[in-house]
mmCIF file of C-alpha atoms in Angstrom:
data_model
loop_
_atom_site.group_PDB
_atom_site.id
_atom_site.type_symbol
_atom_site.label_atom_id
_atom_site.label_comp_id
_atom_site.label_asym_id
_atom_site.label_seq_id
_atom_site.Cartn_x
_atom_site.Cartn_y
_atom_site.Cartn_z
ATOM 1 C CA UNK P 1 112.829 76.691 97.077
ATOM 2 C CA UNK P 2 109.773 74.559 96.333
ATOM 3 C CA UNK P 3 109.281 71.392 98.345
ATOM 4 C CA UNK P 4 108.434 68.048 96.798
ATOM 5 C CA UNK P 5 107.465 64.699 98.291
ATOM 6 C CA UNK P 6 107.123 61.301 96.695
ATOM 7 C CA UNK P 7 107.190 57.737 97.928
ATOM 8 C CA UNK P 8 107.443 54.159 96.808
ATOM 9 C CA UNK P 9 105.701 51.125 98.317
ATOM 10 C CA UNK P 10 107.696 48.035 99.339
ATOM 11 C CA UNK P 11 105.091 45.625 97.968
ATOM 12 C CA UNK P 12 107.448 43.973 95.504
ATOM 13 C CA UNK P 13 110.845 44.275 93.871
ATOM 14 C CA UNK P 14 111.301 47.635 92.135
ATOM 15 C CA UNK P 15 110.846 47.546 88.382
ATOM 16 C CA UNK P 16 112.033 49.306 85.270
ATOM 17 C CA UNK P 17 108.647 51.036 85.301
ATOM 18 C CA UNK P 18 109.336 52.446 88.787
ATOM 19 C CA UNK P 19 112.717 53.685 87.640
ATOM 20 C CA UNK P 20 111.686 55.274 84.333
ATOM 21 C CA UNK P 21 108.355 56.532 85.594
ATOM 22 C CA UNK P 22 109.546 58.098 88.838
ATOM 23 C CA UNK P 23 112.949 57.363 90.350
ATOM 24 C CA UNK P 24 115.090 58.657 87.511
ATOM 25 C CA UNK P 25 113.346 62.014 87.614
ATOM 26 C CA UNK P 26 113.885 62.156 91.376
ATOM 27 C CA UNK P 27 117.594 61.575 90.814
ATOM 28 C CA UNK P 28 118.254 63.714 87.751
ATOM 29 C CA UNK P 29 115.864 66.612 88.361
ATOM 30 C CA UNK P 30 113.942 66.823 91.597
ATOM 31 C CA UNK P 31 116.691 66.500 94.208
ATOM 32 C CA UNK P 32 118.630 69.273 92.443
ATOM 33 C CA UNK P 33 115.784 71.756 91.980
ATOM 34 C CA UNK P 34 113.793 71.435 95.187
ATOM 35 C CA UNK P 35 113.795 70.691 98.869
ATOM 36 C CA UNK P 36 112.997 67.053 98.164
ATOM 37 C CA UNK P 37 111.749 64.262 100.423
ATOM 38 C CA UNK P 38 111.533 60.655 99.253
ATOM 39 C CA UNK P 39 110.036 57.919 101.394
ATOM 40 C CA UNK P 40 109.715 54.153 101.422
ATOM 41 C CA UNK P 41 106.036 54.177 102.367
ATOM 42 C CA UNK P 42 105.902 50.898 104.251
ATOM 43 C CA UNK P 43 102.597 51.617 106.015
ATOM 44 C CA UNK P 44 100.898 51.423 102.627
ATOM 45 C CA UNK P 45 102.193 47.877 102.201
ATOM 46 C CA UNK P 46 99.957 46.751 105.074
ATOM 47 C CA UNK P 47 96.692 47.371 103.221
ATOM 48 C CA UNK P 48 96.775 43.892 101.649
ATOM 49 C CA UNK P 49 97.836 40.420 102.744
ATOM 50 C CA UNK P 50 101.576 40.429 103.338
ATOM 51 C CA UNK P 51 104.488 38.636 104.950
ATOM 52 C CA UNK P 52 105.956 40.905 107.671
ATOM 53 C CA UNK P 53 109.523 39.699 107.089
ATOM 54 C CA UNK P 54 109.180 40.335 103.361
ATOM 55 C CA UNK P 55 107.919 43.884 103.919
ATOM 56 C CA UNK P 56 110.967 44.633 106.080
ATOM 57 C CA UNK P 57 113.288 43.063 103.516
ATOM 58 C CA UNK P 58 111.738 44.923 100.587
ATOM 59 C CA UNK P 59 111.772 48.210 102.524
ATOM 60 C CA UNK P 60 115.527 47.962 102.991
ATOM 61 C CA UNK P 61 116.015 46.845 99.397
ATOM 62 C CA UNK P 62 113.987 49.791 98.106
ATOM 63 C CA UNK P 63 115.998 52.277 100.168
ATOM 64 C CA UNK P 64 119.234 50.716 98.948
ATOM 65 C CA UNK P 65 118.100 50.841 95.328
ATOM 66 C CA UNK P 66 117.116 54.497 95.646
ATOM 67 C CA UNK P 67 120.612 55.276 96.885
ATOM 68 C CA UNK P 68 122.105 53.140 94.108
ATOM 69 C CA UNK P 69 120.026 55.008 91.526
ATOM 70 C CA UNK P 70 121.625 58.238 92.652
ATOM 71 C CA UNK P 71 119.607 59.846 95.425
ATOM 72 C CA UNK P 72 122.119 61.866 97.457
ATOM 73 C CA UNK P 73 121.311 62.111 101.202
ATOM 74 C CA UNK P 74 123.243 65.393 101.257
ATOM 75 C CA UNK P 75 120.833 66.846 98.698
ATOM 76 C CA UNK P 76 117.528 65.221 99.650
ATOM 77 C CA UNK P 77 115.777 63.537 102.567
ATOM 78 C CA UNK P 78 115.380 59.766 102.275
ATOM 79 C CA UNK P 79 113.496 57.942 105.020
ATOM 80 C CA UNK P 80 111.069 55.166 105.878
ATOM 81 C CA UNK P 81 107.488 56.324 106.430
ATOM 82 C CA UNK P 82 106.839 54.355 109.638
ATOM 83 C CA UNK P 83 109.904 55.950 111.255
ATOM 84 C CA UNK P 84 108.056 59.295 111.334
ATOM 85 C CA UNK P 85 104.968 59.152 113.571
ATOM 86 C CA UNK P 86 103.469 62.296 112.068
ATOM 87 C CA UNK P 87 102.235 60.342 109.037
ATOM 88 C CA UNK P 88 99.937 58.192 111.165
ATOM 89 C CA UNK P 89 98.944 61.139 113.378
ATOM 90 C CA UNK P 90 97.826 63.242 110.441
ATOM 91 C CA UNK P 91 96.203 60.339 108.610
ATOM 92 C CA UNK P 92 93.363 60.157 111.131
ATOM 93 C CA UNK P 93 92.662 63.869 110.722
ATOM 94 C CA UNK P 94 92.476 63.380 106.973
ATOM 95 C CA UNK P 95 89.950 60.569 107.512
ATOM 96 C CA UNK P 96 87.905 63.020 109.568
ATOM 97 C CA UNK P 97 87.897 65.500 106.670
ATOM 98 C CA UNK P 98 87.417 63.056 103.784
ATOM 99 C CA UNK P 99 84.091 61.441 102.880
ATOM 100 C CA UNK P 100 83.148 57.824 102.313
ATOM 101 C CA UNK P 101 82.209 58.616 98.720
ATOM 102 C CA UNK P 102 85.630 60.086 97.973
ATOM 103 C CA UNK P 103 87.365 56.982 99.269
ATOM 104 C CA UNK P 104 85.196 54.583 97.284
ATOM 105 C CA UNK P 105 85.729 56.502 94.038
ATOM 106 C CA UNK P 106 89.475 55.845 94.100
ATOM 107 C CA UNK P 107 90.291 53.672 91.079
ATOM 108 C CA UNK P 108 92.984 51.663 92.851
ATOM 109 C CA UNK P 109 90.539 50.733 95.624
ATOM 110 C CA UNK P 110 88.044 49.489 93.056
ATOM 111 C CA UNK P 111 90.657 47.414 91.233
ATOM 112 C CA UNK P 112 92.422 45.949 94.270
ATOM 113 C CA UNK P 113 89.252 45.196 96.229
ATOM 114 C CA UNK P 114 87.823 43.394 93.199
ATOM 115 C CA UNK P 115 90.987 41.273 92.852
ATOM 116 C CA UNK P 116 90.891 40.446 96.563
ATOM 117 C CA UNK P 117 87.265 39.334 96.398
ATOM 118 C CA UNK P 118 87.929 37.263 93.287
ATOM 119 C CA UNK P 119 90.735 35.536 95.178
ATOM 120 C CA UNK P 120 88.419 34.810 98.094
ATOM 121 C CA UNK P 121 90.250 37.240 100.389
ATOM 122 C CA UNK P 122 88.744 39.780 102.731
ATOM 123 C CA UNK P 123 89.193 43.477 101.915
ATOM 124 C CA UNK P 124 90.978 45.396 104.643
ATOM 125 C CA UNK P 125 89.506 48.708 105.773
ATOM 126 C CA UNK P 126 92.931 50.278 105.302
ATOM 127 C CA UNK P 127 92.690 49.599 101.572
ATOM 128 C CA UNK P 128 89.682 51.914 101.496
ATOM 129 C CA UNK P 129 91.178 54.622 103.701
ATOM 130 C CA UNK P 130 94.801 54.609 102.591
ATOM 131 C CA UNK P 131 94.334 57.631 100.279
ATOM 132 C CA UNK P 132 93.860 59.607 103.511
ATOM 133 C CA UNK P 133 97.263 58.345 104.639
ATOM 134 C CA UNK P 134 98.711 59.306 101.268
ATOM 135 C CA UNK P 135 97.258 62.789 101.687
ATOM 136 C CA UNK P 136 98.887 62.956 105.121
ATOM 137 C CA UNK P 137 102.218 61.893 103.606
ATOM 138 C CA UNK P 138 102.047 64.851 101.257
ATOM 139 C CA UNK P 139 100.487 67.545 103.434
ATOM 140 C CA UNK P 140 102.643 66.973 106.521
ATOM 141 C CA UNK P 141 105.611 68.593 104.785
ATOM 142 C CA UNK P 142 104.041 71.659 103.192
ATOM 143 C CA UNK P 143 104.595 69.974 99.840
ATOM 144 C CA UNK P 144 104.310 72.092 96.690
ATOM 145 C CA UNK P 145 104.714 69.362 94.052
ATOM 146 C CA UNK P 146 104.306 65.584 93.987
ATOM 147 C CA UNK P 147 106.110 63.825 91.105
ATOM 148 C CA UNK P 148 104.001 60.738 90.395
ATOM 149 C CA UNK P 149 102.995 58.409 87.604
ATOM 150 C CA UNK P 150 99.695 59.059 85.853
ATOM 151 C CA UNK P 151 97.921 56.321 87.827
ATOM 152 C CA UNK P 152 98.585 58.163 91.104
ATOM 153 C CA UNK P 153 97.394 61.590 89.993
ATOM 154 C CA UNK P 154 93.904 60.924 91.381
ATOM 155 C CA UNK P 155 95.339 60.522 94.876
ATOM 156 C CA UNK P 156 97.188 63.835 94.661
ATOM 157 C CA UNK P 157 93.960 65.504 93.536
ATOM 158 C CA UNK P 158 92.304 64.100 96.664
ATOM 159 C CA UNK P 159 95.117 65.531 98.802
ATOM 160 C CA UNK P 160 94.476 68.914 97.183
ATOM 161 C CA UNK P 161 90.749 68.690 97.939
ATOM 162 C CA UNK P 162 91.361 67.727 101.561
ATOM 163 C CA UNK P 163 93.870 70.529 102.060
ATOM 164 C CA UNK P 164 91.475 73.128 100.668
ATOM 165 C CA UNK P 165 88.578 71.752 102.748
ATOM 166 C CA UNK P 166 90.623 71.669 105.952
ATOM 167 C CA UNK P 167 91.950 75.192 105.415
ATOM 168 C CA UNK P 168 88.445 76.486 104.731
ATOM 169 C CA UNK P 169 86.866 74.857 107.785
ATOM 170 C CA UNK P 170 89.586 75.190 110.393
ATOM 171 C CA UNK P 171 92.007 77.882 109.228
ATOM 172 C CA UNK P 172 94.960 77.835 106.897
ATOM 173 C CA UNK P 173 97.400 75.062 107.806
ATOM 174 C CA UNK P 174 98.257 73.167 104.629
ATOM 175 C CA UNK P 175 99.978 74.062 101.383
ATOM 176 C CA UNK P 176 97.840 72.900 98.444
ATOM 177 C CA UNK P 177 100.066 70.587 96.339
ATOM 178 C CA UNK P 178 99.971 69.711 92.663
ATOM 179 C CA UNK P 179 100.948 66.537 90.784
ATOM 180 C CA UNK P 180 103.702 66.571 88.182
ATOM 181 C CA UNK P 181 104.203 63.771 85.624
ATOM 182 C CA UNK P 182 107.383 62.897 83.706
ATOM 183 C CA UNK P 183 107.032 63.676 79.981
ATOM 184 C CA UNK P 184 108.436 60.371 78.688
ATOM 185 C CA UNK P 185 107.583 56.891 80.006
ATOM 186 C CA UNK P 186 105.343 58.247 82.734
ATOM 187 C CA UNK P 187 103.566 54.910 82.637
ATOM 188 C CA UNK P 188 105.586 51.925 81.473
ATOM 189 C CA UNK P 189 103.407 48.979 80.526
ATOM 190 C CA UNK P 190 103.792 45.246 81.145
ATOM 191 C CA UNK P 191 105.732 43.608 78.300
ATOM 192 C CA UNK P 192 103.259 40.720 78.162
ATOM 193 C CA UNK P 193 100.151 42.849 78.692
ATOM 194 C CA UNK P 194 100.541 46.355 77.218
ATOM 195 C CA UNK P 195 97.138 47.322 78.606
ATOM 196 C CA UNK P 196 98.451 47.050 82.182
ATOM 197 C CA UNK P 197 101.232 49.018 83.827
ATOM 198 C CA UNK P 198 104.465 47.295 84.780
ATOM 199 C CA UNK P 199 103.562 46.678 88.428
ATOM 200 C CA UNK P 200 105.971 45.300 91.018
ATOM 201 C CA UNK P 201 103.270 43.291 92.824
ATOM 202 C CA UNK P 202 102.070 41.253 89.840
ATOM 203 C CA UNK P 203 102.227 37.506 90.410
ATOM 204 C CA UNK P 204 103.422 36.794 86.852
ATOM 205 C CA UNK P 205 106.755 38.518 86.355
ATOM 206 C CA UNK P 206 107.392 37.453 82.752
ATOM 207 C CA UNK P 207 106.439 40.892 81.445
ATOM 208 C CA UNK P 208 108.225 42.823 84.180
ATOM 209 C CA UNK P 209 111.864 43.864 84.132
ATOM 210 C CA UNK P 210 113.053 44.162 87.736
ATOM 211 C CA UNK P 211 115.910 46.510 88.558
ATOM 212 C CA UNK P 212 117.925 43.621 89.986
ATOM 213 C CA UNK P 213 117.341 41.256 87.062
ATOM 214 C CA UNK P 214 120.641 40.086 85.608
ATOM 215 C CA UNK P 215 121.479 41.115 82.036
ATOM 216 C CA UNK P 216 120.393 37.850 80.428
ATOM 217 C CA UNK P 217 117.037 37.845 82.224
ATOM 218 C CA UNK P 218 116.266 41.459 81.336
ATOM 219 C CA UNK P 219 117.285 40.894 77.707
ATOM 220 C CA UNK P 220 115.130 37.781 77.427
ATOM 221 C CA UNK P 221 112.039 39.512 78.823
ATOM 222 C CA UNK P 222 112.292 42.368 76.324
ATOM 223 C CA UNK P 223 112.916 40.014 73.393
ATOM 224 C CA UNK P 224 109.760 38.070 74.340
ATOM 225 C CA UNK P 225 107.615 41.197 74.584
ATOM 226 C CA UNK P 226 104.151 41.046 73.037
ATOM 227 C CA UNK P 227 103.898 42.952 69.756
ATOM 228 C CA UNK P 228 100.925 43.756 67.537
ATOM 229 C CA UNK P 229 99.182 42.110 64.587
ATOM 230 C CA UNK P 230 100.450 44.594 62.001
ATOM 231 C CA UNK P 231 103.919 44.757 60.475
ATOM 232 C CA UNK P 232 104.672 48.495 60.519
ATOM 233 C CA UNK P 233 106.633 50.023 63.373
ATOM 234 C CA UNK P 234 104.473 52.983 64.387
ATOM 235 C CA UNK P 235 104.094 54.883 67.638
ATOM 236 C CA UNK P 236 100.376 54.631 68.373
ATOM 237 C CA UNK P 237 99.245 53.567 71.847
ATOM 238 C CA UNK P 238 95.707 52.897 70.641
ATOM 239 C CA UNK P 239 96.329 50.700 67.604
ATOM 240 C CA UNK P 240 99.820 49.328 68.431
ATOM 241 C CA UNK P 241 100.197 49.313 72.238
ATOM 242 C CA UNK P 242 102.920 46.653 72.287
ATOM 243 C CA UNK P 243 105.166 48.474 69.820
ATOM 244 C CA UNK P 244 104.432 51.818 71.472
ATOM 245 C CA UNK P 245 105.555 50.389 74.802
ATOM 246 C CA UNK P 246 108.845 49.174 73.300
ATOM 247 C CA UNK P 247 109.406 52.559 71.674
ATOM 248 C CA UNK P 248 108.736 54.274 75.003
ATOM 249 C CA UNK P 249 111.284 52.031 76.688
ATOM 250 C CA UNK P 250 113.869 52.635 73.977
ATOM 251 C CA UNK P 251 113.291 56.381 74.044
ATOM 252 C CA UNK P 252 113.491 56.557 77.838
ATOM 253 C CA UNK P 253 116.661 54.450 77.874
ATOM 254 C CA UNK P 254 118.485 56.378 75.142
ATOM 255 C CA UNK P 255 117.060 59.878 75.427
ATOM 256 C CA UNK P 256 115.260 59.826 72.079
ATOM 257 C CA UNK P 257 111.715 60.596 71.015
ATOM 258 C CA UNK P 258 109.488 57.502 70.584
ATOM 259 C CA UNK P 259 107.662 58.800 67.514
ATOM 260 C CA UNK P 260 110.933 59.692 65.785
ATOM 261 C CA UNK P 261 112.544 56.391 66.723
ATOM 262 C CA UNK P 262 109.705 54.485 65.059
ATOM 263 C CA UNK P 263 110.826 55.757 61.662
ATOM 264 C CA UNK P 264 114.221 54.097 62.051
ATOM 265 C CA UNK P 265 112.804 50.553 62.155
ATOM 266 C CA UNK P 266 111.261 48.322 59.533
ATOM 267 C CA UNK P 267 110.928 45.196 61.675
ATOM 268 C CA UNK P 268 109.792 44.286 65.154
ATOM 269 C CA UNK P 269 112.853 42.093 65.708
ATOM 270 C CA UNK P 270 115.335 44.915 65.233
ATOM 271 C CA UNK P 271 113.321 47.165 67.567
ATOM 272 C CA UNK P 272 113.246 44.462 70.247
ATOM 273 C CA UNK P 273 116.965 43.821 69.995
ATOM 274 C CA UNK P 274 117.921 47.489 70.318
ATOM 275 C CA UNK P 275 115.450 48.029 73.152
ATOM 276 C CA UNK P 276 116.750 44.998 75.038
ATOM 277 C CA UNK P 277 120.374 46.164 74.789
ATOM 278 C CA UNK P 278 119.437 49.707 75.793
ATOM 279 C CA UNK P 279 117.610 48.423 78.891
ATOM 280 C CA UNK P 280 120.511 46.150 79.869
ATOM 281 C CA UNK P 281 123.005 49.023 79.642
ATOM 282 C CA UNK P 282 120.686 51.354 81.517
ATOM 283 C CA UNK P 283 120.412 48.977 84.476
ATOM 284 C CA UNK P 284 124.011 47.739 84.595
ATOM 285 C CA UNK P 285 125.529 50.583 86.695
ATOM 286 C CA UNK P 286 122.508 50.613 89.008
ATOM 287 C CA UNK P 287 122.885 46.899 89.807
ATOM 288 C CA UNK P 288 126.616 47.276 90.397
ATOM 289 C CA UNK P 289 126.128 50.235 92.745
ATOM 290 C CA UNK P 290 123.360 48.378 94.606
ATOM 291 C CA UNK P 291 125.738 45.494 95.341
ATOM 292 C CA UNK P 292 128.272 47.927 96.825
ATOM 293 C CA UNK P 293 125.754 49.710 99.051
ATOM 294 C CA UNK P 294 124.016 46.510 100.165
ATOM 295 C CA UNK P 295 127.369 45.267 101.450
ATOM 296 C CA UNK P 296 127.432 48.190 103.928
ATOM 297 C CA UNK P 297 124.141 47.981 105.892
ATOM 298 C CA UNK P 298 125.419 50.419 108.538
ATOM 299 C CA UNK P 299 125.593 53.129 105.871
ATOM 300 C CA UNK P 300 121.973 52.527 104.834
ATOM 301 C CA UNK P 301 120.855 52.543 108.486
ATOM 302 C CA UNK P 302 122.600 55.863 109.053
ATOM 303 C CA UNK P 303 121.015 57.464 105.996
ATOM 304 C CA UNK P 304 117.535 56.335 107.044
ATOM 305 C CA UNK P 305 118.024 57.433 110.660
ATOM 306 C CA UNK P 306 119.191 60.916 109.683
ATOM 307 C CA UNK P 307 116.472 61.169 107.053
ATOM 308 C CA UNK P 308 113.762 60.313 109.583
ATOM 309 C CA UNK P 309 115.114 62.889 112.038
ATOM 310 C CA UNK P 310 115.100 65.574 109.363
ATOM 311 C CA UNK P 311 111.618 64.612 108.138
ATOM 312 C CA UNK P 312 110.262 64.568 111.689
ATOM 313 C CA UNK P 313 111.570 68.073 112.266
ATOM 314 C CA UNK P 314 109.705 69.306 109.170
ATOM 315 C CA UNK P 315 106.438 67.462 109.759
ATOM 316 C CA UNK P 316 105.865 67.860 113.484
ATOM 317 C CA UNK P 317 105.159 71.628 113.503
ATOM 318 C CA UNK P 318 102.676 71.251 110.630
ATOM 319 C CA UNK P 319 100.840 68.334 112.232
ATOM 320 C CA UNK P 320 100.776 70.070 115.628
ATOM 321 C CA UNK P 321 99.162 73.116 113.999
ATOM 322 C CA UNK P 322 96.588 70.854 112.332
ATOM 323 C CA UNK P 323 95.766 69.224 115.690
ATOM 324 C CA UNK P 324 95.207 72.616 117.302
ATOM 325 C CA UNK P 325 93.212 73.943 114.362
ATOM 326 C CA UNK P 326 90.778 71.015 114.290
ATOM 327 C CA UNK P 327 90.064 71.375 118.018
ATOM 328 C CA UNK P 328 92.358 68.950 119.842
ATOM 329 C CA UNK P 329 93.784 69.991 123.213
ATOM 330 C CA UNK P 330 97.553 70.443 123.060
ATOM 331 C CA UNK P 331 99.599 68.114 125.226
ATOM 332 C CA UNK P 332 101.145 69.744 128.310
ATOM 333 C CA UNK P 333 104.950 69.651 128.200
ATOM 334 C CA UNK P 334 106.601 67.674 131.002
ATOM 335 C CA UNK P 335 108.475 70.762 132.163
ATOM 336 C CA UNK P 336 105.285 72.788 132.637
ATOM 337 C CA UNK P 337 104.098 73.653 136.137
ATOM 338 C CA UNK P 338 101.145 71.505 137.322
ATOM 339 C CA UNK P 339 97.794 73.288 137.148
ATOM 340 C CA UNK P 340 95.058 72.735 139.710
ATOM 341 C CA UNK P 341 91.863 71.459 138.038
ATOM 342 C CA UNK P 342 89.135 74.081 137.790
ATOM 343 C CA UNK P 343 85.951 73.511 139.735
ATOM 344 C CA UNK P 344 83.082 72.234 137.622
ATOM 345 C CA UNK P 345 79.582 73.569 138.398
ATOM 346 C CA UNK P 346 77.371 70.886 139.931
ATOM 347 C CA UNK P 347 73.710 70.272 139.206
ATOM 348 C CA UNK P 348 72.604 72.958 141.661
ATOM 349 C CA UNK P 349 75.061 75.523 140.361
ATOM 350 C CA UNK P 350 77.511 74.980 143.218
ATOM 351 C CA UNK P 351 81.072 74.059 142.480
ATOM 352 C CA UNK P 352 81.825 70.370 142.281
ATOM 353 C CA UNK P 353 85.098 68.515 141.902
ATOM 354 C CA UNK P 354 83.519 65.710 139.893
ATOM 355 C CA UNK P 355 83.686 65.619 136.123
ATOM 356 C CA UNK P 356 81.233 63.656 134.009
ATOM 357 C CA UNK P 357 82.893 60.908 132.009
ATOM 358 C CA UNK P 358 81.251 60.457 128.635
ATOM 359 C CA UNK P 359 81.667 57.091 126.929
ATOM 360 C CA UNK P 360 82.968 57.275 123.366
ATOM 361 C CA UNK P 361 80.398 56.794 120.641
ATOM 362 C CA UNK P 362 80.353 53.381 119.022
#
C-alpha cells in the first residue's frame, strides 16, 4: 500500500479553502486507499511572529476539526509534528543538502518576507529554511504521495530534489515522493479578493469562510462575495475570477462541474444564493461533530498520543539510516558494554591518551 503524508499549519482558524482543497480528500479518499499520515505541523507556525498560547490553542482546534471532518484514527495516523522528534532531527540534514539559492527561490518565502518587511518586522531565519523542515516531514516516512494544494507543489518538488540528491551522494535512504492535487477546488480563492487564495492567516476575514463560522455568518460572507463587471455567468478564471470562484465553491459543495453549473444561471444573485446555501449545508455536520469532540478533550489527547507513537515508530528507522549514511556516529545504546578508548598516535608516533579538541567553525 502506498504511503501518503500531508499536514496543516495552526496559524489561523481552518477555512473552507482548507477543507475543500485538502481535508475532504484526506477523509473521503486518502485514508481509505493508502497508509496515510496527517499532521498538525506546529513547528511551521513558529516561522513568523506568533502568540505561544494561540499556537497551542489552534493546534488542538485543528486536530479536533480533522477528527470532526471524518479522519478515522483506526484508518490513519493523526499527530502533532512537534511530538515526533524525528522531524527536527531530519530537518537539519535537509538543510545540509539544500542550497541557499533553492531556499530563496521558494515563492512563499518571497511573499511572506516581503509582507514582514513592509510591516516593519524582522524576517526569521526559519522562514527561509522551513522548506527543509517540510522536506523532512515528507521524507521521514518513506512517503510516496503528498496531497497538497497547488501553492504547495513547489515545496514537494524541493523534497523530491533533496531526496534524489541525498540518495545519490550518500546511498539510497529516501523514497522520492510526488505531489497530488485535488481535481476540483484545489485552490479556493478569497471571496473579497479572487486573485488571492482563501488563507487562514489573513488579517481581514471578510472574504474567508471559517469552518466554525455559524450559518448566518457563512451565508453573509458568500452573499457579499465580489463578482465581475460583466453580466453573464461564465466559468472563466481569467476574465471572471469572482464568478469562477463561486462556481468552484458550488461545484465542490454539491458534486457538480463548475463549467456545467454556469449554464444553469442567468444572474449573479441566484448563483450567490445557491452557493451560500450549499456551503452552509456542507459545514453544518462538521460544526456539530466538532462541538461533540471538543467536549471530550481526553479523547483528542489519546488520539494524538497514539498517533505520535505510531509516527515515531515509522520515522525513527528512516532518520537513523540517514544519520548513518551522511556520516554521523551512531549513539551507543545504554545496554552496550563500555569500550576502552583507543590510543591516539602522538606527535612522535608514540601512543598518546590525549585527543585534540577542535573548536567548531563559526
